[in-house]
Short mmCIF file of C-alpha atoms in Angstrom, two decimals:
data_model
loop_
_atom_site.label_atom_id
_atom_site.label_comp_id
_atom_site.label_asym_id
_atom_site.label_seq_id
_atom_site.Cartn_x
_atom_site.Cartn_y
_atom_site.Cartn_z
CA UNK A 1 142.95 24.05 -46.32
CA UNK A 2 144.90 21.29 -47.29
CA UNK A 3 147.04 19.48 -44.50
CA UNK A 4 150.23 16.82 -44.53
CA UNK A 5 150.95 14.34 -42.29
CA UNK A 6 154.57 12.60 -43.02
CA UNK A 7 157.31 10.74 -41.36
CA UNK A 8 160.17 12.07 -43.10
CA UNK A 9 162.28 13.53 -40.98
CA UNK A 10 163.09 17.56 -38.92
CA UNK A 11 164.13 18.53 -42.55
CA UNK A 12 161.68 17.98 -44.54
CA UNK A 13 159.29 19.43 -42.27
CA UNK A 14 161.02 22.92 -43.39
CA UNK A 15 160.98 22.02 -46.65
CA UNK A 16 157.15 21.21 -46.80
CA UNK A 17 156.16 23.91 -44.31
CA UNK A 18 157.87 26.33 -46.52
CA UNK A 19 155.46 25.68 -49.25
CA UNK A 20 152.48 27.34 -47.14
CA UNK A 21 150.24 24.24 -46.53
CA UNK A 22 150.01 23.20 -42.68
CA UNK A 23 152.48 20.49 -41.80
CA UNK A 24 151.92 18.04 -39.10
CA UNK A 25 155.54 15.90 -38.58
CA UNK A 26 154.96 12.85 -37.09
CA UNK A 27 157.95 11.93 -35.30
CA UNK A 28 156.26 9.08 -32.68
CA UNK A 29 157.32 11.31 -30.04
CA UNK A 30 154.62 11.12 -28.42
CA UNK A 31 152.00 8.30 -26.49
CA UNK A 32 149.36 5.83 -28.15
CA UNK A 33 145.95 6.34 -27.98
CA UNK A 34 144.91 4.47 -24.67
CA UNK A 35 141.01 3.45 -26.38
CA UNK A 36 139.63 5.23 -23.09
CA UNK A 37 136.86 7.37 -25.82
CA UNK A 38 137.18 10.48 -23.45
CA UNK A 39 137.95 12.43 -26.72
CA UNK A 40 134.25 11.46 -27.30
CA UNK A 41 133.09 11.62 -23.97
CA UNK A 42 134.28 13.83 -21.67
CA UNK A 43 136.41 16.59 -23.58
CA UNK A 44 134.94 16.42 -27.36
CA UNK A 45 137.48 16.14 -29.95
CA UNK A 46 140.97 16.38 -27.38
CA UNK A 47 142.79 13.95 -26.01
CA UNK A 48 143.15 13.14 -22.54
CA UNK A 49 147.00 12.92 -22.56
CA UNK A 50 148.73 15.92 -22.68
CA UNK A 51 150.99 16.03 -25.13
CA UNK A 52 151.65 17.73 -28.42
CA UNK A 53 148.84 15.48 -29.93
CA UNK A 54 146.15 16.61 -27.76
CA UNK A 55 144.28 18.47 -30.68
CA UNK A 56 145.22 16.88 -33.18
CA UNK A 57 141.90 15.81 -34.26
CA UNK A 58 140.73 19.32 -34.58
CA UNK A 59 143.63 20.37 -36.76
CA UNK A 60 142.83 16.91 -39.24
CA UNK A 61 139.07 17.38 -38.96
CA UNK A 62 139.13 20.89 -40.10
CA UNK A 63 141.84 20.18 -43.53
CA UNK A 64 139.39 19.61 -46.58
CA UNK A 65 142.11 17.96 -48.35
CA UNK A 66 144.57 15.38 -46.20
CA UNK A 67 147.89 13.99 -47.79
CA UNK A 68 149.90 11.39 -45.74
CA UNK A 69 153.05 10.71 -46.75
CA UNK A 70 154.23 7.46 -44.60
CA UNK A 71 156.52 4.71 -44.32
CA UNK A 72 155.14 0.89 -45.21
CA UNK A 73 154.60 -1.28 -42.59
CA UNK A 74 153.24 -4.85 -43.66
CA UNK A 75 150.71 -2.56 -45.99
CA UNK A 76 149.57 -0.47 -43.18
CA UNK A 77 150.99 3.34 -41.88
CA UNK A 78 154.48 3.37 -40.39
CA UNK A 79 153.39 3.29 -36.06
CA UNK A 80 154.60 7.18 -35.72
CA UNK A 81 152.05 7.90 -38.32
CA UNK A 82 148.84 5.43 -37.47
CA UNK A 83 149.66 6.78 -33.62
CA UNK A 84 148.92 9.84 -34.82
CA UNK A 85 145.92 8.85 -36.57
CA UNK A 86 144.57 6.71 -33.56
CA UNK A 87 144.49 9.63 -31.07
CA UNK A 88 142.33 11.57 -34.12
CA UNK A 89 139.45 9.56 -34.11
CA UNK A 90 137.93 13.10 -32.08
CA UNK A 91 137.00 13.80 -35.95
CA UNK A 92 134.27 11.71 -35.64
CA UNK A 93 131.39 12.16 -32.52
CA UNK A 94 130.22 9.05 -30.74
CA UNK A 95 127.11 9.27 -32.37
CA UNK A 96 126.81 6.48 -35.08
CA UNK A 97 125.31 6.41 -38.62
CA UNK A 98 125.32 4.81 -41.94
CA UNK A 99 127.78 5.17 -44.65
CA UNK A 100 128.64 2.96 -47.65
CA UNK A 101 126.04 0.73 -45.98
CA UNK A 102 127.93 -0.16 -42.91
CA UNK A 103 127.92 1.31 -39.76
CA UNK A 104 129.80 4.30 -39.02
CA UNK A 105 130.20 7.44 -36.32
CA UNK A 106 128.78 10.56 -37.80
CA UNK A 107 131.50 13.66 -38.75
CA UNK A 108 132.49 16.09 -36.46
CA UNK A 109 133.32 18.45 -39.10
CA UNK A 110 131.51 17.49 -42.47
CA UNK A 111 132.93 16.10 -45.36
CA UNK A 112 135.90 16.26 -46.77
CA UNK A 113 137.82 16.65 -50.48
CA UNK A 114 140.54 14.26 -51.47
CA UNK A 115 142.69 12.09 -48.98
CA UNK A 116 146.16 10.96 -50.78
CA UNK A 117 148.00 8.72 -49.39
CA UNK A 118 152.12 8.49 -50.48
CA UNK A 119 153.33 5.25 -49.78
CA UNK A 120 157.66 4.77 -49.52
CA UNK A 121 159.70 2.15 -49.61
CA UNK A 122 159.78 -1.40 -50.48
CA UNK A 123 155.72 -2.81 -50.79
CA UNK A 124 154.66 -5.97 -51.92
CA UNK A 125 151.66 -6.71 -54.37
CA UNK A 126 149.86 -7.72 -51.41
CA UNK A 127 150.93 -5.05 -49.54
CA UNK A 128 149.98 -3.03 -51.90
CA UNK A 129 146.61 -4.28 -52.28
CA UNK A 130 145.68 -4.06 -48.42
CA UNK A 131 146.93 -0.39 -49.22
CA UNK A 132 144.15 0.24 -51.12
CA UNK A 133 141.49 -1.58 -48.90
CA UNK A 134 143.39 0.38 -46.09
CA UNK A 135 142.65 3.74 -47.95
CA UNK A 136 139.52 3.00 -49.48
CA UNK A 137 137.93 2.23 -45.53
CA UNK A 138 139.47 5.50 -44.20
CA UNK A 139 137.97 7.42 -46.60
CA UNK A 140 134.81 6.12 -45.74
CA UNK A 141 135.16 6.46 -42.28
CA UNK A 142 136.73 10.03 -42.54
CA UNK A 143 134.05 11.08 -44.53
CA UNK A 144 136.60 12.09 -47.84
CA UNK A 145 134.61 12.12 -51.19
CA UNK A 146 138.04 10.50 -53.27
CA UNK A 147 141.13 8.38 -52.29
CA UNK A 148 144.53 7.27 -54.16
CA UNK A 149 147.21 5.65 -53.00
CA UNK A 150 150.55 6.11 -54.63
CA UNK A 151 153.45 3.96 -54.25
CA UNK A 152 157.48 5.59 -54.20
CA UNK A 153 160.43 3.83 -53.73
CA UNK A 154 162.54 6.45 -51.80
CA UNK A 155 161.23 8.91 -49.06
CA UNK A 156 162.74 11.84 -51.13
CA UNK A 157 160.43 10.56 -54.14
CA UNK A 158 157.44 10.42 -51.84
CA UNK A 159 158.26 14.09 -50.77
CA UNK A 160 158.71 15.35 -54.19
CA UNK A 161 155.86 14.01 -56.34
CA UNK A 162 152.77 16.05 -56.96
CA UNK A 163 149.61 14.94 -57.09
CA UNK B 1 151.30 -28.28 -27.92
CA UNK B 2 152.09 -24.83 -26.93
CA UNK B 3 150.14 -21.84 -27.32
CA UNK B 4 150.66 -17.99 -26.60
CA UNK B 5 147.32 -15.45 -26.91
CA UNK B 6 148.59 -12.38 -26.86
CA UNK B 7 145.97 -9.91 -25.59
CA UNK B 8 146.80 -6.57 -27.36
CA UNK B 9 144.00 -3.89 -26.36
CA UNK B 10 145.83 -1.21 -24.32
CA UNK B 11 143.38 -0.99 -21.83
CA UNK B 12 144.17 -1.98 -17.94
CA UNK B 13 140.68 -3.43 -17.13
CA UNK B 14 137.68 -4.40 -18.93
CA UNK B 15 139.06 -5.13 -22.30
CA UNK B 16 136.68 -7.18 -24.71
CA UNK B 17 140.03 -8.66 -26.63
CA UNK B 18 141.02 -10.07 -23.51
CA UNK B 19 137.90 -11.46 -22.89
CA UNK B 20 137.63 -13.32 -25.75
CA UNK B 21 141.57 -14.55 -25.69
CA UNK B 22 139.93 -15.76 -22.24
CA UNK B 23 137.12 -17.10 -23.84
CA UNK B 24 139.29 -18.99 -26.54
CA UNK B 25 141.73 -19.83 -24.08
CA UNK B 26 138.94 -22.07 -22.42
CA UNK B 27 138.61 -24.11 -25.26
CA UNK B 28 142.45 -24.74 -26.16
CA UNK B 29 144.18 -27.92 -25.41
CA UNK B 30 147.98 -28.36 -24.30
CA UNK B 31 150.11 -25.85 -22.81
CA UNK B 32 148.34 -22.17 -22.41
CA UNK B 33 150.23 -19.15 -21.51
CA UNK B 34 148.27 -15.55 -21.86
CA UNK B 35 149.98 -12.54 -21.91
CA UNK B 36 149.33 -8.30 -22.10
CA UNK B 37 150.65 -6.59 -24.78
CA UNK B 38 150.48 -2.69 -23.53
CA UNK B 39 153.87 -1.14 -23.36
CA UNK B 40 157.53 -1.48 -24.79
CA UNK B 41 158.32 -3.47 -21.73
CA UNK B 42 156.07 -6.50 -22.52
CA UNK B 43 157.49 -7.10 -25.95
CA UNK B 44 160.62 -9.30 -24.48
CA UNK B 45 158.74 -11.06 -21.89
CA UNK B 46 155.90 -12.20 -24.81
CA UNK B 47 158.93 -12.91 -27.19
CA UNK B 48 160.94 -15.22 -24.69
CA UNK B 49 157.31 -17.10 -24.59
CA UNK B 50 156.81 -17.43 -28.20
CA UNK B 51 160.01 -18.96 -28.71
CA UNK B 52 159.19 -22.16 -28.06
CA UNK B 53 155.42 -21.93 -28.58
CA UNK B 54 153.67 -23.75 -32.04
CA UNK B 55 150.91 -20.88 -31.89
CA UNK B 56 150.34 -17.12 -31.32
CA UNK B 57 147.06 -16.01 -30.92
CA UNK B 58 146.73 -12.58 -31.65
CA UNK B 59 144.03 -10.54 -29.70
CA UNK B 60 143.33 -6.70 -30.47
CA UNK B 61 140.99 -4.34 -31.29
CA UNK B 62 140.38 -2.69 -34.33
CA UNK B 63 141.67 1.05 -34.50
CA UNK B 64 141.26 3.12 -37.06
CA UNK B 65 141.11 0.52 -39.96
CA UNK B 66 144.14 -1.35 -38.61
CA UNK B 67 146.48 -2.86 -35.82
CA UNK B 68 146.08 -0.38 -32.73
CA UNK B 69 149.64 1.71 -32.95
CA UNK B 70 151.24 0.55 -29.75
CA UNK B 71 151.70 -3.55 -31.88
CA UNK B 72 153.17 -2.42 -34.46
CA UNK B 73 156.38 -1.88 -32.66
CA UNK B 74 155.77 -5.16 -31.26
CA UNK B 75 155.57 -6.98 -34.95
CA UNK B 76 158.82 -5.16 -36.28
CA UNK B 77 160.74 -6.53 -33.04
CA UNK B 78 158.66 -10.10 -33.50
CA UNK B 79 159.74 -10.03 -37.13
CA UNK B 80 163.08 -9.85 -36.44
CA UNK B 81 163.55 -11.70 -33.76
CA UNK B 82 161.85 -14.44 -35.19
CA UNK B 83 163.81 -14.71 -38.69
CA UNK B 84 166.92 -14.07 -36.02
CA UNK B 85 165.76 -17.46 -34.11
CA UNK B 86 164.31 -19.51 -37.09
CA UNK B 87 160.94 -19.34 -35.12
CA UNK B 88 157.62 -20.23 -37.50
CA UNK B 89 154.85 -20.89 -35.08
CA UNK B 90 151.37 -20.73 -36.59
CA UNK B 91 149.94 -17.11 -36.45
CA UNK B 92 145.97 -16.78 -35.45
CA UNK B 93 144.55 -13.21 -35.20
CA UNK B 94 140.69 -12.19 -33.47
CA UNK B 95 140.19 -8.77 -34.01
CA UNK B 96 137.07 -6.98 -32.51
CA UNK B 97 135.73 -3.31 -33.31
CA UNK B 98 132.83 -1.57 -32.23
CA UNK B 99 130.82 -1.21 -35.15
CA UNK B 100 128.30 -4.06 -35.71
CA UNK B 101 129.95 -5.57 -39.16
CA UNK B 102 132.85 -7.85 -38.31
CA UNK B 103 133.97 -7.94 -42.07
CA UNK B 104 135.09 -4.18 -41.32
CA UNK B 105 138.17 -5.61 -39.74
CA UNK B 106 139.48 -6.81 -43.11
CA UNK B 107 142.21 -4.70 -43.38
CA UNK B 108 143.32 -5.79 -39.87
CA UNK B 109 143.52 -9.10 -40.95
CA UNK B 110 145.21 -8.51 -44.28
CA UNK B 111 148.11 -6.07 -42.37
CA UNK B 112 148.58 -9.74 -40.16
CA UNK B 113 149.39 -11.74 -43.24
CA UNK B 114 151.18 -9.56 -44.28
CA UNK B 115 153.51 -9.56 -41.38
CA UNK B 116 153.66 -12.80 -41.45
CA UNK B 117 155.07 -13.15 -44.38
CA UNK B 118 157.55 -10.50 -44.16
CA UNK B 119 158.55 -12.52 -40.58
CA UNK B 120 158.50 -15.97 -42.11
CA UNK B 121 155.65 -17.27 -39.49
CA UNK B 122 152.84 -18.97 -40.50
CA UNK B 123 149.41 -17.17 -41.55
CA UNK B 124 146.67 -19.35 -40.23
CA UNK B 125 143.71 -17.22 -40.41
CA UNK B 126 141.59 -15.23 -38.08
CA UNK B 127 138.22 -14.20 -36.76
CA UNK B 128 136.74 -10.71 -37.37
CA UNK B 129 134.11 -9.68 -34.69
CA UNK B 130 131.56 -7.14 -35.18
CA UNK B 131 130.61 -5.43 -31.75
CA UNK B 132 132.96 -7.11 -29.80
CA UNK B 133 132.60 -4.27 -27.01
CA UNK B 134 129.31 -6.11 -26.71
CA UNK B 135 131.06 -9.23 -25.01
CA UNK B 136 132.07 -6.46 -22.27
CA UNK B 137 128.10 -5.77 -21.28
CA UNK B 138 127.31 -9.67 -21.78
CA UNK B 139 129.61 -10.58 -18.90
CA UNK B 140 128.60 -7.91 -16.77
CA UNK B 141 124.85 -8.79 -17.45
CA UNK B 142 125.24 -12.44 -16.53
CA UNK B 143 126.90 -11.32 -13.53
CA UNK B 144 124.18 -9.48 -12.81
CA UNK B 145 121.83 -11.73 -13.12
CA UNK B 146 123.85 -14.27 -11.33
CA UNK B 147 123.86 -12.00 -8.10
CA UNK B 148 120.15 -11.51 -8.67
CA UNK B 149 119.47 -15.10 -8.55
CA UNK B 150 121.31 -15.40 -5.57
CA UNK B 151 119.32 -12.19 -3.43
CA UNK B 152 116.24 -14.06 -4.93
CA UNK B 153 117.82 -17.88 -4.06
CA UNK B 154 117.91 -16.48 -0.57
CA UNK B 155 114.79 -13.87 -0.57
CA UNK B 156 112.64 -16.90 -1.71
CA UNK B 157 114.20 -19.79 0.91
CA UNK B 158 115.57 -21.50 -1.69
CA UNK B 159 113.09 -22.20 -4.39
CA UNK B 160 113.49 -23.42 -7.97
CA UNK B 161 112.20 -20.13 -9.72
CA UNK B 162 115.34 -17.58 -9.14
CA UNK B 163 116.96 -20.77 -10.78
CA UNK B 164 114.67 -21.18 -13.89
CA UNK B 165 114.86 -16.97 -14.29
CA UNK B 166 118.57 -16.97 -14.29
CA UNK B 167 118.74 -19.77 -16.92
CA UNK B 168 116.48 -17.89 -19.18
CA UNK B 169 118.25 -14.84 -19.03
CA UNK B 170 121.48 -16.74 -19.41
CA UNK B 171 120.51 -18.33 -22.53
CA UNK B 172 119.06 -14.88 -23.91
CA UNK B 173 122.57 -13.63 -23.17
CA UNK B 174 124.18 -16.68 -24.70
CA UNK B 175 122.38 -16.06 -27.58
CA UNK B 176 123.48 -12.60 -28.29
CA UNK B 177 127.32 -14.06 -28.71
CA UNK B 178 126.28 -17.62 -30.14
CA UNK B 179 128.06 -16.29 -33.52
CA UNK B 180 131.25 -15.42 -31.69
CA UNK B 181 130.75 -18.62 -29.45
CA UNK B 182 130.48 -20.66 -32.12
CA UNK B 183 132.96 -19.29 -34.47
CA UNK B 184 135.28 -19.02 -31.57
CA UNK B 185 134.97 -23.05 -30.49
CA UNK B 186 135.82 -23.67 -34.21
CA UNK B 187 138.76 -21.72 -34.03
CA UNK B 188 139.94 -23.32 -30.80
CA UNK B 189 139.67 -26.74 -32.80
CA UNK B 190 141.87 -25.79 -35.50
CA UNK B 191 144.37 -24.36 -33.19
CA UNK B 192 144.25 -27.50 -31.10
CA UNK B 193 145.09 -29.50 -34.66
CA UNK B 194 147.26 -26.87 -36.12
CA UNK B 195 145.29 -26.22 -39.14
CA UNK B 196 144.12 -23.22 -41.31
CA UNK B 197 141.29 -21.25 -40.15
CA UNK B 198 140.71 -19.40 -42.92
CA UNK B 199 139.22 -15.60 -42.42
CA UNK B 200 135.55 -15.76 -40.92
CA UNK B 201 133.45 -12.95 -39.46
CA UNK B 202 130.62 -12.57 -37.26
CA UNK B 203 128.89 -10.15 -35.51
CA UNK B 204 126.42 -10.17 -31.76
CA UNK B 205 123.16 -10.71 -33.12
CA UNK B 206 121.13 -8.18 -33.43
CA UNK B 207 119.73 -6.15 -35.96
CA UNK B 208 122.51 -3.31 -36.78
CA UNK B 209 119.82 -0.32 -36.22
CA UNK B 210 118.87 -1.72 -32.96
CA UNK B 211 123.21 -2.12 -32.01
CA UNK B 212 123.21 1.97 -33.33
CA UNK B 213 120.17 2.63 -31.19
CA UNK B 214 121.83 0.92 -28.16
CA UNK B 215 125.66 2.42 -28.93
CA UNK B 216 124.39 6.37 -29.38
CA UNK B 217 121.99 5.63 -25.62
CA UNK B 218 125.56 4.33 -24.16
CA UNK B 219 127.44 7.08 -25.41
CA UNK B 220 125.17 9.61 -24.40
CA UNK B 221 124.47 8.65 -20.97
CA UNK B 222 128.47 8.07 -20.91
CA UNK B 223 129.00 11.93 -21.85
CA UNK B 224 126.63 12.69 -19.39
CA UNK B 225 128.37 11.02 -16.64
CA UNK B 226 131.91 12.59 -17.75
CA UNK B 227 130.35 16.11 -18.79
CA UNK B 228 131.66 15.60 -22.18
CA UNK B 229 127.67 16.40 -23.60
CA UNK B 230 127.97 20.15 -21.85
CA UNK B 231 131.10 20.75 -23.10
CA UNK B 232 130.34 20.90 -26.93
CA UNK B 233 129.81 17.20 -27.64
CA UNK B 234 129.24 17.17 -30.98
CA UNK B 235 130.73 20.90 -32.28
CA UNK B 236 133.40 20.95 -34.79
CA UNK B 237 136.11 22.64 -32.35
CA UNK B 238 138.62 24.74 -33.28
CA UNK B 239 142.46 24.10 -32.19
CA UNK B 240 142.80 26.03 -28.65
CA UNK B 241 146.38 26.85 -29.32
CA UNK B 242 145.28 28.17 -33.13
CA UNK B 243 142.55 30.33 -31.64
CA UNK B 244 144.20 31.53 -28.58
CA UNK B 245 147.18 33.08 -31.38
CA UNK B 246 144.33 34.21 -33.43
CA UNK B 247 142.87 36.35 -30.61
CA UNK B 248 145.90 37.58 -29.90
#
């Protein structure tokens, strides 16, 4: 299964969705992750705050392929997005291991295929280049066998290129 | 001289980032002011401080390769309001995550410059700490200890030995954070002169397959405590809401 994860907007939620891939909108309607580890502790892979987030890290840990479409912000995820992603971290178990040859918390739900990341708006080089070191150490961490980060200039571009 | 720390972990209570903008805090000359960065509602209070300040010390943990979610808000609002005002104080960032490597907080560091350049501030550097959740059981051992020696102090009618214990386990402690001591006192010195830091990482010193041994025994007897271990701790779970509509 292959999931998105964008900040686009209501509409092009129904434009992805329509394409029969599952569709998670990030709209940062929702609270950041508080660092309290429950969704390691106490209720494995769910968050403790109830909101529409609360699984979200078994929907993300179950895709095989991830693409996040997002919105630069100083060469990191747009904050509806990376809120998303920090109340995920369920993917993982508490348990840790090595990987790449740094330390790392083992997978709750294996390995993964391909994580793409679509980049919009206006980037710098250096931007650009923490981008890819951004990438690079989430696809360690997640566990995904391949990474690429593309850059667009205009949401609608983002939306529209395949890859 | 005026400086701001700006303690960004979202936690109430017990937070290793403010414990070692506390730490740093110790060692900074001229005017001090420390604030908590948790909520929308802090962001004017720290902004109407930084206005006048000549440094911003950033404190925060590392989440999920980057600036925890709940500061980025923070740096589009400081980024504005600082090109707004003509502010440039110096920028200084110590990010700590709970893995043992310190360099893993890279990207952390980069997204910082970044934003200050895009603000117009002034990218002095930071310190990347590798199991910074560390400092958290270091002040809770000395304390510890510290009561120990006092039962003992009292226990013993005053002798010399409870003393001599409690330095030796002090300095053992000590030396567990001497990187992050050390690296932190030379921070302190260039934020007392205004000067570059550069990037520099450092870890609590032990042997990474020890820190692993030590993390999965806290975990576990964590999940033990809060029932997480009986409740499918390390299953891949399926969505509720998916399943229950499967069933269905």
């Amino acid at each position: 299964m292959k999931l998105i994860i964008h900040d686009l907007g209501p509409e092009a939620q129904e434009r992805l969705s329509g394409k029969g891939e599952q569709v998670l909108y990030a709209d940062g309607k929702y609270a950041p992750c508080q660092g309290c580890f429950k969704c390691w502790t106490k209720h494995p892979a769910s968050c403790g705050i109830r909101d529409r987030l609360q699984e979200t890290a078994r929907v993300i840990g179950q895709a095989e392929d991830l693409t996040v479409i997002t919105g630069n912000c100083y060469g990191g995820y747009s904050p509806a997005i990376k809120r998303l992603l920090d109340r995920s971290i369920g993917t993982s178990t508490p348990l840790s291991t090595y990987r790449g040859k740094q330390m790392h918390h083992t997978l709750r739900y294996g390995k993964h295929g391909k994580l793409l990341v679509k980049v919009y708006g206006d980037v710098s080089e250096k931007e650009r280049e923490t981008w890819r070191l951004t990438a690079e150490r989430n696809a360690v961490n997640d566990g995904f066998a391949e990474q690429q980060v593309l850059f667009f200039a205009t949401k609608e571009e983002a939306e529209a290129a395949e890859a | 001289m005026k400086t701001v720390l700006i303690d960004c972990s979202p936690k109430k209570r017990m937070s290793a980032s403010g414990f070692i903008a506390s730490m740093t805090d110790v060692f900074l000359r001229g005017k001090r002011e420390k604030e908590k960065l948790r909520v929308p509602a802090d962001h004017a209070r720290i902004l109407e401080k930084v206005k006048d300040a000549d440094n911003a010390v950033f404190s925060m943990p590392l989440y999920v390769d980057g600036v925890p979610s709940h500061v980025l808000p923070f740096l589009k609002e400081a980024e504005e309001y600082c090109r707004e005002n003509g502010l440039h104080p110096n920028v200084y960032v110590i990010a700590n995550n709970g893995f043992i490597e310190g360099r893993q907080n890279e990207p952390l560091m980069r997204i910082m410059e970044n934003f200050c350049d895009r603000a117009g501030l002034i990218w002095k550097g930071g310190l990347g700490i590798g199991g910074g959740v560390m400092m958290n059981v270091m002040r809770i051992m000395i304390t510890v200890f510290f009561a120990l020696m006092l039962i003992s102090l009292v226990l013993s009618g005053f002798g010399t030995a409870p003393l001599i214990t409690f330095g030796q386990q002090l300095l053992s402690v000590l030396l567990l954070g001497c990187g992050i001591i050390a690296f932190d006192l030379r921070l302190a010195a260039c934020i007392n002169r205004g000067k570059s830091y550069g990037k520099h990482y450092t870890r609590i010193m032990v042997p990474s397959f020890v820190f692993i041994l030590f993390a999965d025994i806290f975990f576990t007897v964590l999940s033990v405590f809060q029932g997480g271990i009986f409740r499918g701790w390390l299953k891949a779970k399926k969505p509720e809401t998916v399943s229950r509509k499967q069933a269905e």
